[in-house]
XYZ file of C-alpha atoms in Angstrom:
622
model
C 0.000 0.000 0.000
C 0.607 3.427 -0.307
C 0.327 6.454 2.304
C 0.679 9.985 1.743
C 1.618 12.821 4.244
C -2.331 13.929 3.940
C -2.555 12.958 -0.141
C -4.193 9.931 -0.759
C -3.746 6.358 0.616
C -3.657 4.190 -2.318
C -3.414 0.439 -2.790
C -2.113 -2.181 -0.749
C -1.697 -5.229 -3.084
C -0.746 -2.239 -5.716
C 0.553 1.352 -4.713
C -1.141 2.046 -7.695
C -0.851 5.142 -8.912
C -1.186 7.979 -7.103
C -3.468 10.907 -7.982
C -2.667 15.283 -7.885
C -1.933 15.829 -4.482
C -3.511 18.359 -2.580
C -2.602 22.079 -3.102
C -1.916 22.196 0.898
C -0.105 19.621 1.247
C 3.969 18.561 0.947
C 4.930 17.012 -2.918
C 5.888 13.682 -1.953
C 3.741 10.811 -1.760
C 3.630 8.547 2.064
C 3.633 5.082 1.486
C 0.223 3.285 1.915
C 0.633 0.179 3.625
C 0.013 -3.260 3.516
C 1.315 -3.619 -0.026
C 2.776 -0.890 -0.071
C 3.503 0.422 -3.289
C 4.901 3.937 -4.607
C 3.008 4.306 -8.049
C 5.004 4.761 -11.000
C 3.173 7.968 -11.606
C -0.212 9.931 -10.900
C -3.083 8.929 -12.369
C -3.211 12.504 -14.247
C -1.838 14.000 -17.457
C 1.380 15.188 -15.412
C 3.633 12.424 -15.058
C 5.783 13.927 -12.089
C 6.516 10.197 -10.360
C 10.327 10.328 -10.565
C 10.600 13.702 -9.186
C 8.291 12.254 -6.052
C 10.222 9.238 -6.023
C 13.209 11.326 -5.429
C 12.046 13.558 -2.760
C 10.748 10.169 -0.848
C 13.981 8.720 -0.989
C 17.362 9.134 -3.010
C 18.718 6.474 -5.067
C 21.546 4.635 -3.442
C 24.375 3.611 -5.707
C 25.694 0.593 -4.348
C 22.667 -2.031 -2.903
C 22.130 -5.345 -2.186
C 18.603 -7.555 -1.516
C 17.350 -10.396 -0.814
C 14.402 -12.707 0.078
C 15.707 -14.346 3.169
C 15.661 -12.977 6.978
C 18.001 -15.462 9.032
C 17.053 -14.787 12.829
C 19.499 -16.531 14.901
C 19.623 -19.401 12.649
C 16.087 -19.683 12.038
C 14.844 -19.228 8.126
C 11.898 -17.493 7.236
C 10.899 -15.937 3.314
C 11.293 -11.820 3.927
C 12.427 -9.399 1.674
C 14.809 -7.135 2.440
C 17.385 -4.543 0.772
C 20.537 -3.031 1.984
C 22.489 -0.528 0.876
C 24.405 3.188 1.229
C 23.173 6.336 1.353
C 24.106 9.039 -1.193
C 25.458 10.350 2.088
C 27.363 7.149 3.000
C 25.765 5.545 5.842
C 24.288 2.242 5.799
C 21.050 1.657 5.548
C 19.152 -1.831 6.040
C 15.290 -1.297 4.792
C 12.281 -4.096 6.037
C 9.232 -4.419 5.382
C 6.506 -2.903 8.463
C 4.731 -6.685 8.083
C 8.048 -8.044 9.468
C 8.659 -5.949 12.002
C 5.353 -5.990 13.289
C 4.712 -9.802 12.660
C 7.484 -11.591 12.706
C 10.093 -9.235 15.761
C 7.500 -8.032 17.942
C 7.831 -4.035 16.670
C 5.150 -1.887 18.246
C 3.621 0.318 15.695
C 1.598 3.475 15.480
C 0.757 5.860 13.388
C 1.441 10.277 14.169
C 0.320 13.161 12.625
C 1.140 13.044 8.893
C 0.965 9.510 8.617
C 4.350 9.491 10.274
C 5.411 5.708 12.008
C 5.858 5.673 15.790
C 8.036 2.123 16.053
C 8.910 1.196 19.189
C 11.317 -2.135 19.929
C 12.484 -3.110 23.958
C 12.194 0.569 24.671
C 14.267 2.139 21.854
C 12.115 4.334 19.738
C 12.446 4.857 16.356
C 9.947 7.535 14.758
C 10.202 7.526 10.966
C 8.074 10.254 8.827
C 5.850 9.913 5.988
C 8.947 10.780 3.735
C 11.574 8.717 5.113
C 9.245 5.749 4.574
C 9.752 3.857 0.983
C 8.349 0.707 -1.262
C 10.231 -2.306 -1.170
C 8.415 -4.275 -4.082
C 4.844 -4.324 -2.549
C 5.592 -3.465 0.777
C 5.947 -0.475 3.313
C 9.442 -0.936 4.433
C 11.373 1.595 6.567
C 15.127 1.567 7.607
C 15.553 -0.444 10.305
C 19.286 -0.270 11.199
C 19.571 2.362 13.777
C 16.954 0.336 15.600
C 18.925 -3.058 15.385
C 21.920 -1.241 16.269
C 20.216 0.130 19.535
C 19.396 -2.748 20.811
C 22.680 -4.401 19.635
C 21.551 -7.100 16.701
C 24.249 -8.012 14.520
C 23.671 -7.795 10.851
C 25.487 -9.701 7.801
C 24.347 -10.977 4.202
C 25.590 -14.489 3.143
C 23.911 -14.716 -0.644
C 20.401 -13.939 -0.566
C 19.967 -13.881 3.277
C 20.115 -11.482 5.718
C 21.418 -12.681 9.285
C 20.156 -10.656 12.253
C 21.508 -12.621 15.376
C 22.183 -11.459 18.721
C 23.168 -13.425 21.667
C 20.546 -15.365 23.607
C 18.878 -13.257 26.829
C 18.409 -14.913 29.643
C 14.675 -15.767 31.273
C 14.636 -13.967 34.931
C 11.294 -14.589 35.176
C 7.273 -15.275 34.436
C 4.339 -13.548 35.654
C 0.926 -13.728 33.895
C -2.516 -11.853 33.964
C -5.795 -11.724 32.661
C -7.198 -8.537 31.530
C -10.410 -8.333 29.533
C -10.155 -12.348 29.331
C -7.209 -12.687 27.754
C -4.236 -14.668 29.338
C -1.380 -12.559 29.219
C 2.621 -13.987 29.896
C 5.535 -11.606 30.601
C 8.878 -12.804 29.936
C 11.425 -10.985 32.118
C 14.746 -10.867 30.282
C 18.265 -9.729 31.523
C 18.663 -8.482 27.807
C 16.771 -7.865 24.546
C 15.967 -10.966 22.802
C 15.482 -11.771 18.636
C 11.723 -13.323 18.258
C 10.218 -14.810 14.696
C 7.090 -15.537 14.558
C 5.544 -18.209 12.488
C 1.681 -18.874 13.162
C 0.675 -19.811 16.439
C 4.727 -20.700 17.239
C 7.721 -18.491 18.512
C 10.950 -18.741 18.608
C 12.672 -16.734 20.985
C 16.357 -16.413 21.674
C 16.401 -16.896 25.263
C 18.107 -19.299 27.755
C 15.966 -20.825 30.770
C 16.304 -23.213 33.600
C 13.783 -26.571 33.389
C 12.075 -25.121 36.107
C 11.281 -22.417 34.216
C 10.556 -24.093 30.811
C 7.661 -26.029 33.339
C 6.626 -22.654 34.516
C 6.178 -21.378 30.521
C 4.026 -24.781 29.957
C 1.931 -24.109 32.970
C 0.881 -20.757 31.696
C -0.336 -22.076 28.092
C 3.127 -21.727 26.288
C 4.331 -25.020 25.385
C 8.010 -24.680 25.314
C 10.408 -26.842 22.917
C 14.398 -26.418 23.590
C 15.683 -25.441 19.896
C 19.411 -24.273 18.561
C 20.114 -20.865 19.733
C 16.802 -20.743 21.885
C 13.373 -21.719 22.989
C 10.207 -22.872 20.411
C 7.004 -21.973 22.427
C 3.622 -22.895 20.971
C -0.068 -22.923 22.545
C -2.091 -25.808 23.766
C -5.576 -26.678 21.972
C -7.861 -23.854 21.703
C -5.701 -20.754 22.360
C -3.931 -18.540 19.742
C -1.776 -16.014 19.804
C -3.599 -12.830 19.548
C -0.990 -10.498 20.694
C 3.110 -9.559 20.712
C 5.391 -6.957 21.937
C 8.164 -5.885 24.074
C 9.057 -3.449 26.462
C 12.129 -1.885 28.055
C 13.486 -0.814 31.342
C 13.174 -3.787 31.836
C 13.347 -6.286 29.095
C 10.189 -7.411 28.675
C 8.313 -9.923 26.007
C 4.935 -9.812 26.245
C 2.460 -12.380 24.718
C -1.174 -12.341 24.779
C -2.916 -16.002 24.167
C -6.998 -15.784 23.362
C -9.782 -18.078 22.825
C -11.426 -21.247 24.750
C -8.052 -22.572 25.830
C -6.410 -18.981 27.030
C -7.899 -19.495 30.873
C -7.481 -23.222 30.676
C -6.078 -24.937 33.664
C -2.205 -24.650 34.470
C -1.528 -28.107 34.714
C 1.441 -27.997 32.868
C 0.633 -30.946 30.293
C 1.844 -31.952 27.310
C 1.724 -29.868 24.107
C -1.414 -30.563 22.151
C -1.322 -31.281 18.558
C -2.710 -28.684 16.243
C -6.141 -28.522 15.714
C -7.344 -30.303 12.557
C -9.394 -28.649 9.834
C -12.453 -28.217 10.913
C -14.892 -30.967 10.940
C -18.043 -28.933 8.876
C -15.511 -28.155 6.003
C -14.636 -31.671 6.072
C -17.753 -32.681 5.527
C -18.599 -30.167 2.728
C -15.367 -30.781 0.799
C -16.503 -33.319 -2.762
C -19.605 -32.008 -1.792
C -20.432 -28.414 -1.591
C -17.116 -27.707 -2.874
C -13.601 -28.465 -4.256
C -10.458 -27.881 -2.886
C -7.485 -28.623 -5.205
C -3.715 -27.720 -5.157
C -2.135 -28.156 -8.078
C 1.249 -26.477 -9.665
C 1.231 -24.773 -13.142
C 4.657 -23.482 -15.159
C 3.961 -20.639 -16.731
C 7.463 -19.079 -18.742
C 9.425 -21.961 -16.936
C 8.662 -20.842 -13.715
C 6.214 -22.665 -11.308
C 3.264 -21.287 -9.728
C 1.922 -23.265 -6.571
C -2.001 -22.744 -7.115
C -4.763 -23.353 -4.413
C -8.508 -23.059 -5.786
C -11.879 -23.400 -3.651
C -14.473 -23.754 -5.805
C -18.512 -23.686 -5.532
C -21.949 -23.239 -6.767
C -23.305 -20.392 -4.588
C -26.638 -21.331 -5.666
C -27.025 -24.666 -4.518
C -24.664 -24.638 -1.775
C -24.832 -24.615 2.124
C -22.273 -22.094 2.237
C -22.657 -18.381 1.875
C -19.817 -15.953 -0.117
C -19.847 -12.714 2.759
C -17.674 -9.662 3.484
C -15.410 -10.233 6.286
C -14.886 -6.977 8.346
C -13.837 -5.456 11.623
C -16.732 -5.329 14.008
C -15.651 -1.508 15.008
C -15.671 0.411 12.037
C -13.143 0.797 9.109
C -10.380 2.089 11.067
C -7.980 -1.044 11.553
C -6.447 -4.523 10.811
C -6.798 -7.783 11.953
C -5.291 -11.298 10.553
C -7.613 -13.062 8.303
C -8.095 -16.540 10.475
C -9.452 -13.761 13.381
C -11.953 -12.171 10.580
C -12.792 -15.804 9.441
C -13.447 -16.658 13.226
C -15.358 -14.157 14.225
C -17.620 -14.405 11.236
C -17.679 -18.367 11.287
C -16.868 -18.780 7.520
C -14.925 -21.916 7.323
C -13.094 -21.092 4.003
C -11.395 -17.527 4.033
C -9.594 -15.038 1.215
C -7.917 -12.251 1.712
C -9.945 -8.645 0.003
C -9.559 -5.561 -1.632
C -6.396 -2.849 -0.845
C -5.858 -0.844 2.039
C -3.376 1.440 4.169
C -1.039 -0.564 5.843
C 0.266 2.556 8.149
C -3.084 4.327 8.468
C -4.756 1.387 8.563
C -7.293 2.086 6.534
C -9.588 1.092 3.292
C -9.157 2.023 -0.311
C -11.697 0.586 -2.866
C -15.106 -0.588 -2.427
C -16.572 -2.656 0.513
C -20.405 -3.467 0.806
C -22.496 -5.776 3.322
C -26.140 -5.721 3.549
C -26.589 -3.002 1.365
C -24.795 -0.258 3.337
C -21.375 1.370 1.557
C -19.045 0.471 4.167
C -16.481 1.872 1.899
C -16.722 3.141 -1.624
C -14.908 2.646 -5.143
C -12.448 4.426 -6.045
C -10.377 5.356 -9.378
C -12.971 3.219 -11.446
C -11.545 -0.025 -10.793
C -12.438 -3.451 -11.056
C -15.202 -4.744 -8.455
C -17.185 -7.883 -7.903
C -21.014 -7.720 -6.818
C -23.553 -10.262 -5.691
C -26.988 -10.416 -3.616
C -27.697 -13.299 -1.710
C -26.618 -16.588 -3.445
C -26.369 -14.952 -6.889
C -23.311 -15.633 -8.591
C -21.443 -13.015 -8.603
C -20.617 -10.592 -11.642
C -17.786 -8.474 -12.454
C -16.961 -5.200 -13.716
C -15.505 -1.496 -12.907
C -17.467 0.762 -10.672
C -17.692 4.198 -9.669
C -19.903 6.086 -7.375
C -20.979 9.256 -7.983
C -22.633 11.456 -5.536
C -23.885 15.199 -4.955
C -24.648 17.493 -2.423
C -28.158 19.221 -3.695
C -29.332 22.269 -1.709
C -32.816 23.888 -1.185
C -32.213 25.877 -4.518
C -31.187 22.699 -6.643
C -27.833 23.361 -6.862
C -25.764 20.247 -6.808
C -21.925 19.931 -5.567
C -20.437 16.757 -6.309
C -18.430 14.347 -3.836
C -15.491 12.281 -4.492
C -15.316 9.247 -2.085
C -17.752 7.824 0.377
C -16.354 6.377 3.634
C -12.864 6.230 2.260
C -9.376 6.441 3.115
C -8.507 7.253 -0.142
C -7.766 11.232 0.835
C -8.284 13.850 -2.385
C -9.344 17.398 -2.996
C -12.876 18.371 -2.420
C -15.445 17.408 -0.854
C -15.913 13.748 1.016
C -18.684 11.780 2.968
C -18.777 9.474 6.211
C -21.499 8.089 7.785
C -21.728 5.527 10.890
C -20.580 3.105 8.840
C -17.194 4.303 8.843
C -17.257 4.338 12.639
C -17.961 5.884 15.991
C -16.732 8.930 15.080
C -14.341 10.508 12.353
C -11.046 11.627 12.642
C -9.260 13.872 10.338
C -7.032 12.258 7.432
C -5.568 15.416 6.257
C -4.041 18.792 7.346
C -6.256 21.602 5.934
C -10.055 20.071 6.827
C -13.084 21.242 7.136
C -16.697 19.551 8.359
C -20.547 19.848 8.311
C -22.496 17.336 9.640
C -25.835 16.641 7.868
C -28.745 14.729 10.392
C -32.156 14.447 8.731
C -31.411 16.166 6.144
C -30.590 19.646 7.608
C -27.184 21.006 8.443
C -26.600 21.072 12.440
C -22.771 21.773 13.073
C -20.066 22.969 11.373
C -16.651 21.979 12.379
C -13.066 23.496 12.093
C -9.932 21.466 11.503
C -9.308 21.925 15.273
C -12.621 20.271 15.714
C -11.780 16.973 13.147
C -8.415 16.448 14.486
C -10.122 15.273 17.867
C -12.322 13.584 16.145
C -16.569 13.641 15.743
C -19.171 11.660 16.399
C -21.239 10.030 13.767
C -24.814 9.333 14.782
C -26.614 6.737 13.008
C -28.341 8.116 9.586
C -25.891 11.355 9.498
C -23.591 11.808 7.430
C -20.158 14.224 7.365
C -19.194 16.412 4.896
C -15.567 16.758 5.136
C -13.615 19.446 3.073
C -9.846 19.342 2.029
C -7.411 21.456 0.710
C -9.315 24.416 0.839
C -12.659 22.876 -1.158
C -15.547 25.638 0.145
C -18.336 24.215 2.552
C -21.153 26.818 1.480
C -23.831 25.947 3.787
C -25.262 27.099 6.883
C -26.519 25.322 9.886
C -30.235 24.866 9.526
C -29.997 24.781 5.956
C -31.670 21.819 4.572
C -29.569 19.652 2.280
C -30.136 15.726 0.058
C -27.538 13.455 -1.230
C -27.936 12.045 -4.326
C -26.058 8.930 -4.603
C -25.766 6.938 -8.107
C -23.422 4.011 -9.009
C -21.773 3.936 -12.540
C -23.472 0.635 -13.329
C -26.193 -2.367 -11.679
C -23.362 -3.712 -10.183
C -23.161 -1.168 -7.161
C -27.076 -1.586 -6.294
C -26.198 -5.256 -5.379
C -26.258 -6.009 -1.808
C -22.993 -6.739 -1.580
C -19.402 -5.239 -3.066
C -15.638 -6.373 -3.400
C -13.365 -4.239 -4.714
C -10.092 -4.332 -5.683
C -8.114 -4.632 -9.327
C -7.373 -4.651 -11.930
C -10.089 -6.447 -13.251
C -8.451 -9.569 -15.118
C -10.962 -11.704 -17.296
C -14.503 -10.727 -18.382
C -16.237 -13.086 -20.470
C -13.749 -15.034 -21.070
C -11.481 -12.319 -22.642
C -8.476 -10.590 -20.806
C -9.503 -7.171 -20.104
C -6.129 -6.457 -18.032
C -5.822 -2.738 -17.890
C -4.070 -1.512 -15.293
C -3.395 1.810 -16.523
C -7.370 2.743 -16.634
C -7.486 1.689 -13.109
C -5.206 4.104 -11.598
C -2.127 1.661 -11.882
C 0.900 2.333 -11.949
C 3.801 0.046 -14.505
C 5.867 -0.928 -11.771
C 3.138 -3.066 -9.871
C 1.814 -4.369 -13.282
C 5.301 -5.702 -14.394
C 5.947 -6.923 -11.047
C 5.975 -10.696 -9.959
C 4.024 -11.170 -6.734
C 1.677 -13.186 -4.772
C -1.814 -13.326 -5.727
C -5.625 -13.792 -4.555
C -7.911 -13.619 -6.963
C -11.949 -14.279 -7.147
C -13.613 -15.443 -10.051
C -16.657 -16.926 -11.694
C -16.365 -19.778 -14.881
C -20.029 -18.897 -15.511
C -21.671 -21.216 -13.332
C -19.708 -21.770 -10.124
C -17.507 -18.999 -7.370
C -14.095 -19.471 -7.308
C -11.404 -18.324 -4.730
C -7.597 -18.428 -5.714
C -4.714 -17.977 -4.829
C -1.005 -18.186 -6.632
C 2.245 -18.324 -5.403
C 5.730 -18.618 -6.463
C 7.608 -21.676 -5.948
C 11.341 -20.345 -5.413
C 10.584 -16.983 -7.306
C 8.406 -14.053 -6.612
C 4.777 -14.783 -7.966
C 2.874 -14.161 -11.195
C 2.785 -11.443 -12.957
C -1.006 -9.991 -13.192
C -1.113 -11.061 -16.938
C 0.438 -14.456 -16.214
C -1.777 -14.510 -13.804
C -4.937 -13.364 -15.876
C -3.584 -16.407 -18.762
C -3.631 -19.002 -15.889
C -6.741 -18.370 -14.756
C -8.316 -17.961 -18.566
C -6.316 -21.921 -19.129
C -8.358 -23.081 -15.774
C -11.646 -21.771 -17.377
C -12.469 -18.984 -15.700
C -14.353 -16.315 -17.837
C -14.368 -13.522 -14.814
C -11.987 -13.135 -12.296
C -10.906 -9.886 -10.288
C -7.614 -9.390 -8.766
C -7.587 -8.603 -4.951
C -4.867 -7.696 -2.523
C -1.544 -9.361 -2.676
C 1.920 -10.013 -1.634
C 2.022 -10.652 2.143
C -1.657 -10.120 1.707
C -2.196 -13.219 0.061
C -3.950 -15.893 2.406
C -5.820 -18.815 2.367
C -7.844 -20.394 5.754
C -9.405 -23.715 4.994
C -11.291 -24.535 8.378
C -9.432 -22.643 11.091
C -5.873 -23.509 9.381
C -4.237 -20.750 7.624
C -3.095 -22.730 4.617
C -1.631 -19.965 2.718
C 0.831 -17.104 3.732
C 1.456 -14.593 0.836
C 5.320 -14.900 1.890
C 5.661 -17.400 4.639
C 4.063 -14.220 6.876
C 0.628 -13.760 7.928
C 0.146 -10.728 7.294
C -2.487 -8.187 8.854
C -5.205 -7.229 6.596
C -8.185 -4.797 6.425
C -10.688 -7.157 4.901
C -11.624 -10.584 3.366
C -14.369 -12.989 1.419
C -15.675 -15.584 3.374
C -17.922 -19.030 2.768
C -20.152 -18.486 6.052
C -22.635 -21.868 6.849
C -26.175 -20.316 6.273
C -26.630 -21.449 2.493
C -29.503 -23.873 0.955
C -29.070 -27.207 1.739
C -28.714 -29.277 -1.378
C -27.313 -32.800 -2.898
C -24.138 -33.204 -4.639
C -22.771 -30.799 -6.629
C -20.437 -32.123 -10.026
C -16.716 -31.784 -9.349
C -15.545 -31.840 -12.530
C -11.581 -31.074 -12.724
C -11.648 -27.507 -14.501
């Protein structure tokens, strides 16, 4: 993704391309997050991307990368890039997934869209500009954060080693606020932590007594080279990681049935199996296969889940946050809490503010809406779904008939003019820019205006109101008291379905590629590059839900990937988030990670029980 200082938040799967920016605000492009991608160039007639790309960050001369992150001797897939600084220095630059996911990183996000990182006390505070794309993702330079906390760095080949010598375990103590169990490791020292799943590794050294102690409190602790394996017993996960200083601290937070459970220290459970409903379904409601495809002499590892939304017991539904648009979550937790047994990742968002950018619809209500005329999906009910490119256009009409148009409805996606939120965006609103204005609109009439002072604290948004923010200077020319209607009209039939997926390009439409990036606000660097990909699709008759990895290389291009698809017999299919986006949960077990990381996301597709029941549906091989 992309993230602007107070521009626009583009793509995560693509940092597309990036629109004007606003006449208030700095130049250069932030980066947008979880994909985060600098665009090529705006989507306007003034191609000014190199001069951004510049003022974001200079071009080193001498670099080295690599897709490899070696944490005291323990592999994991990560990409990485080091180099010097037209200044000299070193630099080391990682993705924010990694951090977050995989070392424990505390995150926020400042004023600006600037990064608050935090790691065993030592701060590291990065701004909007110093923040850069490293392929899909937002990546930052990490070095004088290693070096703080005393990590050794070196590159053998294509791997970066981070190692750092093995703390020592002082302690355990363990809590449970709000119902979750939560473990504090006291360390003499900062300690390296990877993440994979449910599982940690951590570089520490403890006494047996103490390795019973970590069992006894849910972590189920395996001695390993260089350190300790914990995992979780039956029916807990890890929800939660981070670290403190002053003292060393690594905290973990364990939820679900099994985070209370008894300390009785025993053995560690095996890992749950897939869950017994999708077993059941699987041959029968629908297909799971795996297969691998080479497409230019390069294998692609494909998973496809495919079904007949008509006939089947299962349901295709949004997954989303519970509270509002404003945040992430992994995609097993959205598959949990929504009970869909089969899980893809969705449409783009803002890794850093955390936000959406394209369209999202449930139950009829514009959660979020299109943007940049891309590619969408749309479906009521058990309808097959059908695919095209959406905008929606919407105007402010006053007593006198005038009409002033809007640009985005409930959307991250920050531009000039004048936007709309409603309670579907949240509790409240918060300003996303520098240079806002408000009014808020309840039954029709105007009731408060707001200052910038006012939006940065944020406002409340009743149910049925809606806010009219302005940026950049765009004129709010109404009163309070002044009676006002919004006239809301989608491009095509596809946004009055009930439901809405966005994301893009759009690959296949009957049966033809219609791959066009460029018309979708793309930029050429994410449509030439090899990534990771999800992917939802229709071959006429049944749903599918895809995903495609590289197998020792990066991933598909989008037009390899839109010729795959077309040689499995698709005729639609829509391309979603991506990269360290990408995942797959088959019942409970997250099957697929983008690469090897779970990473956070804003949103998902789900195959929720609540369906027709029906007999046995043909499982042809496609």
């Amino acid at each position: 993704m992309v993230l602007a200082p107070l521009l626009l938040l583009l793509a995560a799967d693509s940092v597309a391309a990036l629109p004007q920016p606003l006449a208030s605000l700095p130049a250069p492009p932030v980066l947008t997050a979880e994909s985060t991608r600098l665009p090529d160039a705006p989507p306007t007639p003034s191609r000014s991307a190199q001069p951004w790309l510049g003022q974001i960050r200079s071009v080193a001369q001498r670099a080295s990368t690599g897709t490899a992150v070696v944490i005291n001797g323990q592999r994991q897939q990560a990409r990485w890039e080091s180099r010097q600084s037209p200044a000299g220095s070193s630099e080391l630059w990682l993705p924010l997934e990694v951090l977050q996911g995989q070392l424990g990183v505390s995150s926020r996000t400042i004023d600006g869209g600037t990064l608050d990182l935090e790691w065993y006390g030592r701060p590291l505070v990065v701004p909007a500009v110093d923040q850069r794309s490293l392929d899909d993702e937002v990546a930052v330079n990490v070095l004088p954060l290693l070096n703080a906390v005393g990590v050794q760095t070196r590159v053998v080949g294509d791997a970066l080693h981070l190692e750092l010598p093995p703390a020592a375990l002082l302690g355990l103590r363990s809590s449970t606020p709000d119902g979750t169990r939560r473990v504090v490791l006291d360390l003499n020292a900062p300690a390296l932590v990877r993440q994979e799943g449910s599982r940690l590794f951590v570089a520490l050294e403890g006494s047996p007594d103490q390795l019973r102690q970590l069992a006894a409190l849910g972590l189920q602790p395996r001695a390993r080279r260089g350190g300790v394996e914990l995992g979780v017993s039956a029916g807990t996960r890890l929800s939660k990681l981070f670290t403190l200083g002053t003292p060393h601290r690594l905290v973990v937070d364990l939820a679900g049935d099994g985070a209370a459970a008894s300390s009785s220290g025993a053995p560690a459970a095996k890992p749950a199996p897939i869950d017994p409903r999708l077993q059941a379904l699987l041959g029968r409601d629908l297909r799971w296969d795996r297969q691998t495809r080479t497409v230019a002499g390069r294998n692609l590892r494909i998973n496809s889940v495919v079904m007949d939304p008509a006939a089947s017991s299962l349901q295709l539904r949004t997954l989303t946050r519970s509270d509002g648009m404003q945040g992430l979550s992994s995609l097993s937790d959205l598959a949990r809490q929504q009970d869909a047994l089969v899980a893809i990742n969705g449409g783009y968002f803002n890794r850093v503010r955390r936000l959406p950018l394209g369209a999202l619809k449930e139950g009829g209500r514009w959660l979020s809406g299109p943007i940049l005329n891309r590619g969408v999906m749309a479906w009521s009910g058990q309808q097959l779904p059908q695919f095209g490119r959406l905008q929606l256009q919407e105007w402010v009409i006053d007593a006198n008939g005038r009409r002033t148009p809007l640009t985005v409805l409930n959307s991250g996606y920050v531009q000039r003019g004048l936007s709309r939120y409603t309670a579907d965006w949240g509790a409240a609103y918060q300003a996303l820019s520098g240079s806002e204005s408000g009014a808020l609109i309840q039954n029709g009439v105007v009731t408060q205006l707001f200052d910038g002072t006012a939006l940065a604290r944020s406002i409340p948004l009743p149910e049925g109101s809606s806010l009219l923010v302005a940026r950049a200077g765009a004129p709010l020319p109404w009163s309070p008291g002044e009676r006002l209607q919004i006239d809301s009209r989608p491009s095509s039939t596809l946004g009055q379905a009930g439901s809405v997926m966005g994301g893009g390009p759009l690959l296949l439409q009957n049966g033809r590629v219609v791959l066009n990036g460029t018309a979708e606000g793309f930029g050429d660097a994410f449509l030439r590059q090899g990534a990771p990909r999800t992917v939802v699709g229709s071959d006429g008759r049944r749903l599918w839900l895809v995903t495609l990895e590289g197998v020792d290389q990066a991933g598909p291009t989008l037009s390899e990937t839109a010729w795959v698809l077309q040689q499995m017999g698709l005729r639609d299919a829509l391309n979603l988030d991506g990269g360290s986006s990408t995942g797959l949960v088959m019942g409970g077990q997250h099957t697929v990670k983008g690469r090897g990381v779970a990473g956070s996301v804003h949103n998902g597709l789900g195959l929720v029980p609540g369906g027709r029941p029906m007999a046995r549906i043909e499982t042809a091989a496609p």
